């Protein structure tokens, strides 16, 4: 059995949330709108230690359109991982994710 994940204060970033608006969806499930018009930051709860009505850290999220967010229960772990990696690469390129200096 794995040890429980330690709870820490939540990372909430208006910069990350605002940046997500209008971005191309990184989940791209069937039916994705691919326009960016409905894209927002979508938190990934599947691998995190959050309960109902709780959001994980803002860096455990992908840029998702309304349709992909609504249908993410049909996504596999590989879909979430791909979306997270593409999103984090995008954030890094924009200077919004990186080492503290």
Coordinates of C-alpha atoms in Angstrom, one line a residue:
X1 CA 0.0 0.0 0.0
X2 CA 1.3 3.4 -0.9
X3 CA 1.7 6.1 1.8
X4 CA -0.8 8.9 1.8
X5 CA 0.1 12.1 -0.1
X6 CA 0.9 14.9 2.3
X7 CA -1.5 17.8 2.1
X8 CA 0.1 21.2 1.4
X9 CA -1.4 24.6 0.8
X10 CA -3.0 24.8 -2.6
X11 CA -1.2 26.6 -5.5
X12 CA -3.7 29.0 -7.0
X13 CA -2.5 31.2 -9.9
X14 CA -4.6 33.9 -11.6
X15 CA -1.9 34.1 -14.3
X16 CA -2.1 30.4 -15.1
X17 CA -5.9 30.5 -15.1
X18 CA -6.1 33.7 -17.3
X19 CA -3.5 32.3 -19.7
X20 CA -5.6 29.2 -20.4
X21 CA -8.5 31.3 -21.9
X22 CA -8.4 31.1 -25.7
X23 CA -5.6 28.5 -25.9
X24 CA -6.0 25.5 -28.1
X25 CA -7.4 22.5 -26.2
X26 CA -4.6 20.1 -25.2
X27 CA -7.0 17.1 -24.4
X28 CA -8.4 16.9 -27.9
X29 CA -10.9 14.1 -27.3
X30 CA -13.4 13.2 -30.1
X31 CA -15.8 16.2 -30.4
X32 CA -13.1 18.7 -29.3
X33 CA -14.0 22.2 -30.6
X34 CA -10.3 23.0 -31.5
X35 CA -11.1 26.7 -31.6
X36 CA -9.9 27.9 -28.2
X37 CA -13.2 29.8 -27.8
X38 CA -14.3 27.7 -24.8
X39 CA -10.9 26.8 -23.4
X40 CA -10.2 27.2 -19.7
X41 CA -7.9 25.6 -17.1
X42 CA -9.2 22.1 -16.3
X43 CA -7.9 20.6 -13.1
X44 CA -6.8 16.9 -13.1
X45 CA -8.2 15.2 -10.1
X46 CA -7.5 11.6 -11.2
X47 CA -4.0 11.5 -9.8
X48 CA -4.2 14.0 -6.9
X49 CA -5.2 13.9 -3.3
X50 CA -8.3 16.0 -3.5
X51 CA -11.8 15.3 -2.5
X52 CA -15.2 16.4 -3.7
X53 CA -15.5 20.2 -4.2
X54 CA -11.7 20.6 -3.9
X55 CA -9.4 21.5 -6.7
X56 CA -5.8 20.3 -7.0
X57 CA -2.8 22.7 -7.5
X58 CA -3.2 24.9 -10.6
X59 CA -0.1 23.2 -12.2
X60 CA -2.1 19.8 -12.2
X61 CA -4.3 21.1 -15.0
X62 CA -4.6 21.1 -18.8
X63 CA -6.1 23.6 -21.2
X64 CA -9.4 22.1 -22.2
X65 CA -12.4 23.1 -24.3
X66 CA -15.9 22.8 -22.9
X67 CA -16.6 19.5 -24.7
X68 CA -13.4 17.8 -23.6
X69 CA -13.8 19.0 -20.0
X70 CA -17.4 17.7 -20.0
X71 CA -16.3 14.3 -21.4
X72 CA -13.0 13.8 -19.5
X73 CA -14.5 10.8 -17.8
X74 CA -14.0 9.0 -21.2
X75 CA -10.3 10.0 -21.3
X76 CA -7.6 7.5 -20.5
X77 CA -4.5 8.1 -18.3
X78 CA -2.5 8.6 -21.5
X79 CA -4.8 11.3 -22.7
X80 CA -4.4 13.2 -19.3
X81 CA -0.6 12.8 -19.4
X82 CA -0.4 14.0 -23.0
X83 CA -2.6 17.0 -22.2
X84 CA -0.6 17.8 -19.1
X85 CA 2.7 17.6 -20.8
X86 CA 1.6 19.8 -23.8
X87 CA 0.1 22.3 -21.3
X88 CA 3.2 22.5 -19.1
X89 CA 5.4 22.9 -22.2
X90 CA 3.2 25.8 -23.3
X91 CA 3.4 27.4 -19.8
X92 CA 7.2 27.0 -19.7
X93 CA 7.5 28.6 -23.2
X94 CA 5.4 31.5 -22.0
X95 CA 7.6 32.0 -18.9
X96 CA 4.8 31.0 -16.5
X97 CA 6.3 27.7 -15.3
X98 CA 9.9 27.1 -14.3
X99 CA 12.5 27.1 -11.5
X100 CA 12.5 29.6 -8.8
X101 CA 15.5 31.9 -8.9

